[in-house]
Structure formats: C-alpha cells, structure tokens
PDB file of C-alpha atoms and ligand atoms in Angstrom:
ATOM      1  CA  UNK H1089      68.827  14.160 -22.266  1.00  0.00           C
ATOM      2  CA  UNK H1090      71.610  16.620 -21.348  1.00  0.00           C
ATOM      3  CA  UNK H1091      75.144  16.321 -19.977  1.00  0.00           C
ATOM      4  CA  UNK H1092      74.687  18.370 -16.803  1.00  0.00           C
ATOM      5  CA  UNK H1093      72.195  16.186 -14.892  1.00  0.00           C
ATOM      6  CA  UNK H1094      72.484  13.892 -11.907  1.00  0.00           C
ATOM      7  CA  UNK H1095      71.059  10.863 -13.734  1.00  0.00           C
ATOM      8  CA  UNK H1096      72.608   8.216 -15.901  1.00  0.00           C
ATOM      9  CA  UNK H1097      75.873   7.534 -17.706  1.00  0.00           C
ATOM     10  CA  UNK H1098      76.881  10.128 -20.277  1.00  0.00           C
ATOM     11  CA  UNK H1099      77.723   9.081 -23.839  1.00  0.00           C
ATOM     12  CA  UNK H1100      79.617  12.363 -24.313  1.00  0.00           C
ATOM     13  CA  UNK H1101      82.128  11.731 -21.519  1.00  0.00           C
ATOM     14  CA  UNK H1102      82.592   8.066 -22.447  1.00  0.00           C
ATOM     15  CA  UNK H1103      81.096   6.958 -19.123  1.00  0.00           C
ATOM     16  CA  UNK H1104      78.325   4.926 -20.735  1.00  0.00           C
ATOM     17  CA  UNK H1105      80.848   2.831 -22.697  1.00  0.00           C
ATOM     18  CA  UNK H1106      82.879   2.248 -19.539  1.00  0.00           C
ATOM     19  CA  UNK H1107      79.718   1.147 -17.690  1.00  0.00           C
ATOM     20  CA  UNK H1108      78.664  -1.236 -20.477  1.00  0.00           C
ATOM     21  CA  UNK H1109      82.162  -2.721 -20.673  1.00  0.00           C
ATOM     22  CA  UNK H1110      82.232  -3.231 -16.913  1.00  0.00           C
ATOM     23  CA  UNK H1111      78.843  -4.967 -17.026  1.00  0.00           C
ATOM     24  CA  UNK H1112      79.916  -7.213 -19.914  1.00  0.00           C
ATOM     25  CA  UNK H1113      83.219  -8.103 -18.215  1.00  0.00           C
ATOM     26  CA  UNK H1114      81.618  -8.768 -14.857  1.00  0.00           C
ATOM     27  CA  UNK H1115      80.970 -12.372 -13.867  1.00  0.00           C
ATOM     28  CA  UNK H1116      78.023 -11.459 -11.662  1.00  0.00           C
ATOM     29  CA  UNK H1117      76.209  -8.993 -13.937  1.00  0.00           C
ATOM     30  CA  UNK H1118      74.222  -9.770 -17.084  1.00  0.00           C
ATOM     31  CA  UNK H1119      73.550  -6.770 -19.283  1.00  0.00           C
ATOM     32  CA  UNK H1120      69.903  -7.089 -20.294  1.00  0.00           C
ATOM     33  CA  UNK H1121      69.359  -3.835 -22.124  1.00  0.00           C
ATOM     34  CA  UNK H1122      69.774  -0.117 -22.473  1.00  0.00           C
ATOM     35  CA  UNK H1123      67.571   2.606 -21.034  1.00  0.00           C
ATOM     36  CA  UNK H1124      67.405   6.365 -21.301  1.00  0.00           C
ATOM     37  CA  UNK H1125      64.961   8.999 -20.148  1.00  0.00           C
ATOM     38  CA  UNK H1126      65.183  12.326 -21.930  1.00  0.00           C
ATOM     39  CA  UNK H1127      63.211  14.385 -19.418  1.00  0.00           C
ATOM     40  CA  UNK H1128      59.560  15.353 -19.346  1.00  0.00           C
ATOM     41  CA  UNK H1129      57.195  16.482 -20.605  1.00  0.00           C
ATOM     42  CA  UNK H1130      58.542  16.361 -24.195  1.00  0.00           C
ATOM     43  CA  UNK H1131      56.147  17.928 -26.704  1.00  0.00           C
ATOM     44  CA  UNK H1132      58.277  17.131 -29.758  1.00  0.00           C
ATOM     45  CA  UNK H1133      58.869  13.770 -31.435  1.00  0.00           C
ATOM     46  CA  UNK H1134      62.309  14.529 -32.825  1.00  0.00           C
ATOM     47  CA  UNK H1135      64.230  14.121 -29.506  1.00  0.00           C
ATOM     48  CA  UNK H1136      63.158  10.459 -29.356  1.00  0.00           C
ATOM     49  CA  UNK H1137      64.407   9.613 -32.851  1.00  0.00           C
ATOM     50  CA  UNK H1138      67.584  11.658 -32.345  1.00  0.00           C
ATOM     51  CA  UNK H1139      68.284   9.935 -29.027  1.00  0.00           C
ATOM     52  CA  UNK H1140      67.682   6.402 -30.392  1.00  0.00           C
ATOM     53  CA  UNK H1141      69.967   7.219 -33.324  1.00  0.00           C
ATOM     54  CA  UNK H1142      72.724   8.525 -31.030  1.00  0.00           C
ATOM     55  CA  UNK H1143      72.433   5.733 -28.473  1.00  0.00           C
ATOM     56  CA  UNK H1144      72.494   2.920 -31.045  1.00  0.00           C
ATOM     57  CA  UNK H1145      75.438   4.538 -32.837  1.00  0.00           C
ATOM     58  CA  UNK H1146      77.302   4.659 -29.523  1.00  0.00           C
ATOM     59  CA  UNK H1147      76.612   0.924 -29.069  1.00  0.00           C
ATOM     60  CA  UNK H1148      78.085  -0.051 -32.463  1.00  0.00           C
ATOM     61  CA  UNK H1149      81.446  -1.285 -31.077  1.00  0.00           C
ATOM     62  CA  UNK H1150      79.621  -3.500 -28.591  1.00  0.00           C
ATOM     63  CA  UNK H1151      77.301  -4.940 -31.248  1.00  0.00           C
ATOM     64  CA  UNK H1152      80.406  -5.801 -33.290  1.00  0.00           C
ATOM     65  CA  UNK H1153      81.682  -7.698 -30.240  1.00  0.00           C
ATOM     66  CA  UNK H1154      78.392  -9.622 -30.092  1.00  0.00           C
ATOM     67  CA  UNK H1155      76.317  -7.604 -27.595  1.00  0.00           C
ATOM     68  CA  UNK H1156      72.862  -9.203 -27.515  1.00  0.00           C
ATOM     69  CA  UNK H1157      70.469  -6.352 -26.646  1.00  0.00           C
ATOM     70  CA  UNK H1158      67.422  -8.057 -25.143  1.00  0.00           C
ATOM     71  CA  UNK H1159      65.582  -4.992 -23.885  1.00  0.00           C
ATOM     72  CA  UNK H1160      65.451  -1.355 -24.817  1.00  0.00           C
ATOM     73  CA  UNK H1161      63.601   1.515 -23.147  1.00  0.00           C
ATOM     74  CA  UNK H1162      63.388   5.084 -24.437  1.00  0.00           C
ATOM     75  CA  UNK H1163      61.908   6.092 -21.046  1.00  0.00           C
ATOM     76  CA  UNK H1164      58.894   8.313 -20.630  1.00  0.00           C
ATOM     77  CA  UNK H1165      58.254  12.009 -20.942  1.00  0.00           C
ATOM     78  CA  UNK H1166      55.177  11.639 -23.155  1.00  0.00           C
ATOM     79  CA  UNK H1167      53.491  14.997 -22.717  1.00  0.00           C
ATOM     80  CA  UNK H1168      49.876  15.708 -21.825  1.00  0.00           C
ATOM     81  CA  UNK H1169      47.739  18.735 -22.651  1.00  0.00           C
ATOM     82  CA  UNK H1170      48.154  21.116 -19.736  1.00  0.00           C
ATOM     83  CA  UNK H1171      47.329  24.153 -21.883  1.00  0.00           C
ATOM     84  CA  UNK H1172      44.817  24.509 -24.695  1.00  0.00           C
ATOM     85  CA  UNK H1173      47.522  26.260 -26.745  1.00  0.00           C
ATOM     86  CA  UNK H1174      50.108  23.523 -26.264  1.00  0.00           C
ATOM     87  CA  UNK H1175      48.751  20.139 -27.241  1.00  0.00           C
ATOM     88  CA  UNK H1176      51.008  17.063 -27.248  1.00  0.00           C
ATOM     89  CA  UNK H1177      51.496  14.557 -30.055  1.00  0.00           C
ATOM     90  CA  UNK H1178      49.216  11.528 -29.820  1.00  0.00           C
ATOM     91  CA  UNK H1179      50.487   8.341 -28.183  1.00  0.00           C
ATOM     92  CA  UNK H1180      50.338   6.802 -31.677  1.00  0.00           C
ATOM     93  CA  UNK H1181      52.707   9.482 -32.984  1.00  0.00           C
ATOM     94  CA  UNK H1182      55.229   8.829 -30.203  1.00  0.00           C
ATOM     95  CA  UNK H1183      54.918   5.077 -30.873  1.00  0.00           C
ATOM     96  CA  UNK H1184      55.410   5.503 -34.618  1.00  0.00           C
ATOM     97  CA  UNK H1185      58.580   7.572 -34.245  1.00  0.00           C
ATOM     98  CA  UNK H1186      60.106   5.320 -31.586  1.00  0.00           C
ATOM     99  CA  UNK H1187      59.339   2.006 -33.278  1.00  0.00           C
ATOM    100  CA  UNK H1188      60.317   3.112 -36.781  1.00  0.00           C
ATOM    101  CA  UNK H1189      63.648   4.550 -35.627  1.00  0.00           C
ATOM    102  CA  UNK H1190      64.331   1.469 -33.499  1.00  0.00           C
ATOM    103  CA  UNK H1191      63.576  -0.864 -36.418  1.00  0.00           C
ATOM    104  CA  UNK H1192      65.728   1.201 -38.805  1.00  0.00           C
ATOM    105  CA  UNK H1193      68.688   1.154 -36.454  1.00  0.00           C
ATOM    106  CA  UNK H1194      68.397  -2.592 -35.776  1.00  0.00           C
ATOM    107  CA  UNK H1195      68.054  -3.366 -39.496  1.00  0.00           C
ATOM    108  CA  UNK H1196      71.062  -1.165 -40.331  1.00  0.00           C
ATOM    109  CA  UNK H1197      73.149  -2.808 -37.644  1.00  0.00           C
ATOM    110  CA  UNK H1198      71.914  -6.294 -38.484  1.00  0.00           C
ATOM    111  CA  UNK H1199      70.783  -7.059 -34.915  1.00  0.00           C
ATOM    112  CA  UNK H1200      67.612  -8.623 -33.527  1.00  0.00           C
ATOM    113  CA  UNK H1201      64.812  -6.307 -32.399  1.00  0.00           C
ATOM    114  CA  UNK H1202      65.001  -5.950 -28.624  1.00  0.00           C
ATOM    115  CA  UNK H1203      61.888  -6.062 -26.420  1.00  0.00           C
ATOM    116  CA  UNK H1204      60.632  -2.467 -26.342  1.00  0.00           C
ATOM    117  CA  UNK H1205      59.768  -1.102 -22.904  1.00  0.00           C
ATOM    118  CA  UNK H1206      58.157   2.282 -22.343  1.00  0.00           C
ATOM    119  CA  UNK H1207      57.559   4.235 -19.134  1.00  0.00           C
ATOM    120  CA  UNK H1208      54.469   6.315 -19.870  1.00  0.00           C
ATOM    121  CA  UNK H1209      54.156   7.984 -16.439  1.00  0.00           C
ATOM    122  CA  UNK H1210      51.922  11.053 -16.481  1.00  0.00           C
ATOM    123  CA  UNK H1211      50.383  10.279 -19.858  1.00  0.00           C
ATOM    124  CA  UNK H1212      48.369   7.497 -18.183  1.00  0.00           C
ATOM    125  CA  UNK H1213      46.830   9.482 -15.344  1.00  0.00           C
ATOM    126  CA  UNK H1214      47.606  13.171 -15.800  1.00  0.00           C
ATOM    127  CA  UNK H1215      44.406  14.147 -17.550  1.00  0.00           C
ATOM    128  CA  UNK H1216      42.251  11.861 -15.402  1.00  0.00           C
ATOM    129  CA  UNK H1217      42.544  14.235 -12.443  1.00  0.00           C
ATOM    130  CA  UNK H1218      40.857  17.603 -11.991  1.00  0.00           C
ATOM    131  CA  UNK H1219      41.684  19.640  -8.881  1.00  0.00           C
ATOM    132  CA  UNK H1220      38.721  21.523  -7.404  1.00  0.00           C
ATOM    133  CA  UNK H1221      39.327  24.511  -5.124  1.00  0.00           C
ATOM    134  CA  UNK H1222      36.999  26.840  -3.246  1.00  0.00           C
ATOM    135  CA  UNK H1223      37.572  30.569  -3.648  1.00  0.00           C
ATOM    136  CA  UNK H1224      38.395  32.592  -0.539  1.00  0.00           C
ATOM    137  CA  UNK H1225      39.217  36.292  -0.459  1.00  0.00           C
ATOM    138  CA  UNK H1226      40.259  38.546  -3.350  1.00  0.00           C
ATOM    139  CA  UNK H1227      42.992  41.167  -3.152  1.00  0.00           C
ATOM    140  CA  UNK H1228      42.939  43.900  -5.805  1.00  0.00           C
ATOM    141  CA  UNK H1229      46.132  45.910  -6.301  1.00  0.00           C
ATOM    142  CA  UNK H1230      44.949  48.714  -8.615  1.00  0.00           C
ATOM    143  CA  UNK H1231      46.790  48.750 -11.965  1.00  0.00           C
ATOM    144  CA  UNK H1232      48.969  45.842 -10.854  1.00  0.00           C
ATOM    145  CA  UNK H1233      47.167  42.523 -10.295  1.00  0.00           C
ATOM    146  CA  UNK H1234      44.125  40.858  -8.744  1.00  0.00           C
ATOM    147  CA  UNK H1235      44.854  37.889  -6.503  1.00  0.00           C
ATOM    148  CA  UNK H1236      42.110  35.344  -5.835  1.00  0.00           C
ATOM    149  CA  UNK H1237      42.940  33.010  -2.972  1.00  0.00           C
ATOM    150  CA  UNK H1238      42.065  29.315  -3.059  1.00  0.00           C
ATOM    151  CA  UNK H1239      41.818  26.706  -0.305  1.00  0.00           C
ATOM    152  CA  UNK H1240      44.710  24.668  -1.732  1.00  0.00           C
ATOM    153  CA  UNK H1241      47.988  25.444  -3.445  1.00  0.00           C
ATOM    154  CA  UNK H1242      51.576  24.264  -3.295  1.00  0.00           C
ATOM    155  CA  UNK H1243      50.700  21.583  -0.733  1.00  0.00           C
ATOM    156  CA  UNK H1244      48.585  19.712  -3.285  1.00  0.00           C
ATOM    157  CA  UNK H1245      50.267  20.983  -6.474  1.00  0.00           C
ATOM    158  CA  UNK H1246      53.831  22.189  -6.119  1.00  0.00           C
ATOM    159  CA  UNK H1247      54.585  22.090  -9.863  1.00  0.00           C
ATOM    160  CA  UNK H1248      53.947  25.804 -10.596  1.00  0.00           C
ATOM    161  CA  UNK H1249      56.122  26.877  -7.629  1.00  0.00           C
ATOM    162  CA  UNK H1250      58.799  24.237  -8.235  1.00  0.00           C
ATOM    163  CA  UNK H1251      59.333  24.648 -11.976  1.00  0.00           C
ATOM    164  CA  UNK H1252      56.885  27.242 -13.249  1.00  0.00           C
ATOM    165  CA  UNK H1253      54.491  24.635 -14.637  1.00  0.00           C
ATOM    166  CA  UNK H1254      51.514  26.221 -16.386  1.00  0.00           C
ATOM    167  CA  UNK H1255      47.867  25.197 -16.048  1.00  0.00           C
ATOM    168  CA  UNK H1256      44.477  26.249 -17.362  1.00  0.00           C
ATOM    169  CA  UNK H1257      41.710  27.082 -14.872  1.00  0.00           C
ATOM    170  CA  UNK H1258      37.941  27.375 -15.139  1.00  0.00           C
ATOM    171  CA  UNK H1259      35.216  28.610 -12.812  1.00  0.00           C
ATOM    172  CA  UNK H1260      33.427  25.290 -12.322  1.00  0.00           C
ATOM    173  CA  UNK H1261      30.135  26.796 -11.069  1.00  0.00           C
ATOM    174  CA  UNK H1262      30.148  29.707 -13.525  1.00  0.00           C
ATOM    175  CA  UNK H1263      30.908  28.007 -16.825  1.00  0.00           C
ATOM    176  CA  UNK H1264      28.357  30.033 -18.776  1.00  0.00           C
ATOM    177  CA  UNK H1265      29.155  33.447 -17.250  1.00  0.00           C
ATOM    178  CA  UNK H1266      30.546  36.016 -19.637  1.00  0.00           C
ATOM    179  CA  UNK H1267      31.766  38.771 -17.266  1.00  0.00           C
ATOM    180  CA  UNK H1268      35.467  37.896 -17.403  1.00  0.00           C
ATOM    181  CA  UNK H1269      38.401  39.473 -15.590  1.00  0.00           C
ATOM    182  CA  UNK H1270      42.076  38.593 -15.398  1.00  0.00           C
ATOM    183  CA  UNK H1271      43.116  37.202 -12.031  1.00  0.00           C
ATOM    184  CA  UNK H1272      46.004  35.328 -10.457  1.00  0.00           C
ATOM    185  CA  UNK H1273      45.052  32.222  -8.513  1.00  0.00           C
ATOM    186  CA  UNK H1274      47.010  32.173  -5.254  1.00  0.00           C
ATOM    187  CA  UNK H1275      47.396  29.220  -2.921  1.00  0.00           C
ATOM    188  CA  UNK H1276      46.785  29.306   0.827  1.00  0.00           C
ATOM    189  CA  UNK H1277      50.352  28.574   1.943  1.00  0.00           C
ATOM    190  CA  UNK H1278      52.660  31.145   3.506  1.00  0.00           C
ATOM    191  CA  UNK H1279      54.935  31.500   0.488  1.00  0.00           C
ATOM    192  CA  UNK H1280      54.826  34.407  -1.962  1.00  0.00           C
ATOM    193  CA  UNK H1281      55.609  31.909  -4.722  1.00  0.00           C
ATOM    194  CA  UNK H1282      52.520  29.834  -3.915  1.00  0.00           C
ATOM    195  CA  UNK H1283      50.706  30.786  -7.119  1.00  0.00           C
ATOM    196  CA  UNK H1284      48.761  28.131  -9.033  1.00  0.00           C
ATOM    197  CA  UNK H1285      47.890  30.064 -12.209  1.00  0.00           C
ATOM    198  CA  UNK H1286      49.121  33.555 -13.094  1.00  0.00           C
ATOM    199  CA  UNK H1287      47.010  36.069 -15.037  1.00  0.00           C
ATOM    200  CA  UNK H1288      44.174  33.854 -16.180  1.00  0.00           C
ATOM    201  CA  UNK H1289      40.919  35.167 -17.603  1.00  0.00           C
ATOM    202  CA  UNK H1290      37.974  33.872 -15.529  1.00  0.00           C
ATOM    203  CA  UNK H1291      34.401  34.866 -14.774  1.00  0.00           C
ATOM    204  CA  UNK H1292      34.324  37.291 -11.826  1.00  0.00           C
ATOM    205  CA  UNK H1293      34.841  35.076  -8.790  1.00  0.00           C
ATOM    206  CA  UNK H1294      33.202  35.437  -5.400  1.00  0.00           C
ATOM    207  CA  UNK H1295      34.051  33.750  -2.131  1.00  0.00           C
ATOM    208  CA  UNK H1296      32.672  30.198  -2.224  1.00  0.00           C
ATOM    209  CA  UNK H1297      32.923  29.775  -6.012  1.00  0.00           C
ATOM    210  CA  UNK H1298      34.652  26.685  -7.351  1.00  0.00           C
ATOM    211  CA  UNK H1299      37.785  26.791  -9.484  1.00  0.00           C
ATOM    212  CA  UNK H1300      38.771  23.660 -11.397  1.00  0.00           C
ATOM    213  CA  UNK H1301      42.287  23.027 -12.655  1.00  0.00           C
ATOM    214  CA  UNK H1302      42.398  20.227 -15.242  1.00  0.00           C
ATOM    215  CA  UNK H1303      45.308  17.838 -15.866  1.00  0.00           C
ATOM    216  CA  UNK H1304      46.005  17.521 -12.136  1.00  0.00           C
ATOM    217  CA  UNK H1305      46.196  13.726 -12.048  1.00  0.00           C
ATOM    218  CA  UNK H1306      49.981  13.399 -12.103  1.00  0.00           C
ATOM    219  CA  UNK H1307      52.696  14.813  -9.841  1.00  0.00           C
ATOM    220  CA  UNK H1308      50.137  16.620  -7.654  1.00  0.00           C
ATOM    221  CA  UNK H1309      49.152  14.272  -4.836  1.00  0.00           C
ATOM    222  CA  UNK H1310      52.351  12.300  -5.520  1.00  0.00           C
ATOM    223  CA  UNK H1311      54.402  15.439  -4.776  1.00  0.00           C
ATOM    224  CA  UNK H1312      52.043  16.762  -2.095  1.00  0.00           C
ATOM    225  CA  UNK H1313      53.037  17.736   1.428  1.00  0.00           C
ATOM    226  CA  UNK H1314      51.611  18.731   4.784  1.00  0.00           C
ATOM    227  CA  UNK H1315      53.425  22.064   4.712  1.00  0.00           C
ATOM    228  CA  UNK H1316      51.895  24.553   7.191  1.00  0.00           C
ATOM    229  CA  UNK H1317      50.334  21.501   8.912  1.00  0.00           C
ATOM    230  CA  UNK H1318      47.738  21.419   6.209  1.00  0.00           C
ATOM    231  CA  UNK H1319      45.747  18.202   5.738  1.00  0.00           C
ATOM    232  CA  UNK H1320      45.628  16.857   2.175  1.00  0.00           C
ATOM    233  CA  UNK H1321      42.292  16.834   0.306  1.00  0.00           C
ATOM    234  CA  UNK H1322      40.190  13.795  -0.434  1.00  0.00           C
ATOM    235  CA  UNK H1323      40.222  12.192  -3.882  1.00  0.00           C
ATOM    236  CA  UNK H1324      36.919  11.352  -5.515  1.00  0.00           C
ATOM    237  CA  UNK H1325      36.585   8.909  -8.411  1.00  0.00           C
ATOM    238  CA  UNK H1326      33.913  10.066 -10.851  1.00  0.00           C
ATOM    239  CA  UNK H1327      32.579   7.921 -13.666  1.00  0.00           C
ATOM    240  CA  UNK H1328      29.346   7.981 -15.671  1.00  0.00           C
ATOM    241  CA  UNK H1329      27.570  10.177 -13.109  1.00  0.00           C
ATOM    242  CA  UNK H1330      28.661   8.054 -10.131  1.00  0.00           C
ATOM    243  CA  UNK H1331      31.234   9.063  -7.556  1.00  0.00           C
ATOM    244  CA  UNK H1332      33.081   7.446  -4.684  1.00  0.00           C
ATOM    245  CA  UNK H1333      35.861   8.571  -2.382  1.00  0.00           C
ATOM    246  CA  UNK H1334      39.079   6.668  -3.118  1.00  0.00           C
ATOM    247  CA  UNK H1335      41.324   8.557  -0.678  1.00  0.00           C
ATOM    248  CA  UNK H1336      40.049  10.065   2.534  1.00  0.00           C
ATOM    249  CA  UNK H1337      40.569  13.717   3.442  1.00  0.00           C
ATOM    250  CA  UNK H1338      43.388  13.914   5.991  1.00  0.00           C
ATOM    251  CA  UNK H1339      42.587  15.083   9.511  1.00  0.00           C
ATOM    252  CA  UNK H1340      44.708  16.980  12.011  1.00  0.00           C
ATOM    253  CA  UNK H1341      44.828  13.715  14.005  1.00  0.00           C
ATOM    254  CA  UNK H1342      46.430  12.066  10.953  1.00  0.00           C
ATOM    255  CA  UNK H1343      49.031  14.815  10.879  1.00  0.00           C
ATOM    256  CA  UNK H1344      49.869  14.298  14.562  1.00  0.00           C
ATOM    257  CA  UNK H1345      49.705  10.491  14.428  1.00  0.00           C
ATOM    258  CA  UNK H1346      53.473   9.921  14.343  1.00  0.00           C
ATOM    259  CA  UNK H1347      54.418  12.613  16.876  1.00  0.00           C
ATOM    260  CA  UNK H1348      55.488  11.379  20.321  1.00  0.00           C
ATOM    261  CA  UNK H1349      54.747  13.331  23.488  1.00  0.00           C
TER     262      UNK H1349
HETATM  263  C1  PLP I 351      63.282   7.059 -15.714  1.00  0.00           C
HETATM  264  C2  PLP I 351      61.932   7.656 -15.832  1.00  0.00           C
HETATM  265  N1  PLP I 351      61.039   7.108 -16.698  1.00  0.00           N
HETATM  266  C3  PLP I 351      59.791   7.622 -16.842  1.00  0.00           C
HETATM  267  C4  PLP I 351      59.384   8.713 -16.094  1.00  0.00           C
HETATM  268  C5  PLP I 351      57.995   9.218 -16.303  1.00  0.00           C
HETATM  269  O1  PLP I 351      57.997  10.526 -16.694  1.00  0.00           O
HETATM  270  P1  PLP I 351      56.624  11.242 -17.089  1.00  0.00           P
HETATM  271  O2  PLP I 351      55.635  10.936 -16.007  1.00  0.00           O
HETATM  272  O3  PLP I 351      56.988  12.670 -17.113  1.00  0.00           O
HETATM  273  O4  PLP I 351      56.234  10.687 -18.398  1.00  0.00           O
HETATM  274  C6  PLP I 351      60.270   9.314 -15.195  1.00  0.00           C
HETATM  275  C7  PLP I 351      59.875  10.485 -14.415  1.00  0.00           C
HETATM  276  O5  PLP I 351      60.603  11.118 -13.714  1.00  0.00           O
HETATM  277  C8  PLP I 351      61.574   8.774 -15.061  1.00  0.00           C
HETATM  278  O6  PLP I 351      62.464   9.310 -14.225  1.00  0.00           O
END
C-alpha cells in the first residue's frame, strides 16, 4: 500500500506499467490478472476502494489496447478484533466495498468483470485461537509497574515484540473476581522486550493462575520459534465441550532431533 516497501511493482514509479508491458510482450508469459495487498490488518474500508480506483485507473492504457483482465485480487488484510475498543468491519462490509468499487470501475471502463480472488488470511483463523498461559512469579516495582511472568511469550507470540501488536487478556480461572489491579504480562524469554500485554487490568493473579489471550489463532504458532531452546506448546481443538490435541507439545528430544554429535 505504500511506496517504500520490499513488495510489488509501484504504480508511482511507473514500474507496474513496465512489468505489465513486459508480460504482455513476452511470448512465454500470459498475464492472467492483477493483484495487490495493502498491508494488514486494515480496520478501514476506504483503502480498498481507493486502491481499486487507483489500480484500475493505472490500467486504462492497457484496457484501451485490449488487455483482458481475467483475475483480480485485492489481497487480504481483513482485520480481526484483537481489542474490545477496536472492532473491525464485518466481512460483508469488506465484500460490499470491494465488489461495488470493482463493478463500478469495470462498468465505467466497459470491460468484463474479472474473477475476484481474495486472500482472507487471519480473518479465517485469528479468533479461533486462544492462548492459555500459567502465571509464574510477580515483580512489583513500587510506583512504577507490576510485572506478572507467564510460561510463554515471544516464542509462541512474537507479534507484540515484533511490531507492538496489542491484545486483551483475561484471568481464565478468576473470571468473576472483582479485585482488579493493573499489571504487565511478561514472557519467559531472556529479552526485556518480551512483553505480551502492557498495563492491563486483571484480577489479582497468583502463581498457578491461568491467563487467556484471545485472538491468538493467527501469526502466533506460524511465527513461533524455539528461542532459548524452549519447546512449543501443544494445540488443543475445543468444540461443543469436547477437546482433542491437534498438535503435540514439543519435547527437548524434538529440539535436539536434527543436531549431529
Ligand atoms: C499477499 C498477501 N495476501 C494476504 C495476506 C494475508 O494477510 P492477513 O492474514 O493479514 O489478512 C498476506 C499476509 O502477509 C499477504 O502477504
């Protein structure tokens, strides 16, 4: 969605037109369609309509020369609700904006509607996952901050450390408690920046309590690591009161399995 990124061909610099021309002139390439991905997560609808407008305008000269656009993808980036205060548009709203702008542009340009492809990514699985951590020790720095340590962290969810992603947290075994305090949930890894949620109001936590972080189904295990030689957690599928393990907890033997003596 911006000029200064490693991905894609820029419209602004003229590179995208050069790339399309090369594809059209090439005897061994068949240009099937156009794709962009604006970034993610995108909580507004306007960037999609603005981008479709801009991209189709930039294609005008090629349409005049007979470009037959068979496929079109406005990428992904459909946001999910990480925070109660920041809820995303519905999938229907994204669909409405994308399809109506696409239809308008095609009608204006007098071209056939291309096959619409979308890349929904996190919006499929993000909210299906809830990360559960066990509380360890608490460190109180008077008048500064209270750190509550958890038995996971940047190894299973690097998003807060990598790009300051924000999450909600709840005390899973103390949902009806009312004695709240503000704490910072710290991961177990040897990095100062290994913080999962900063300054969150939670029931007073003791060692052994369970903290749940919702919306952990995307870009957590997929981006996970064995940093600090830490085995990854198991994944449990839960549905209608039933549960089954769908990914085993890693063992230290698993971590050593590829090492040669
Ligand atoms: C080209 C492309 N499409 C779709 C996606 C999915 O993004 P998200 O899961 O944030 O919706 C990505 C993610 O990086 C992407 O690079």
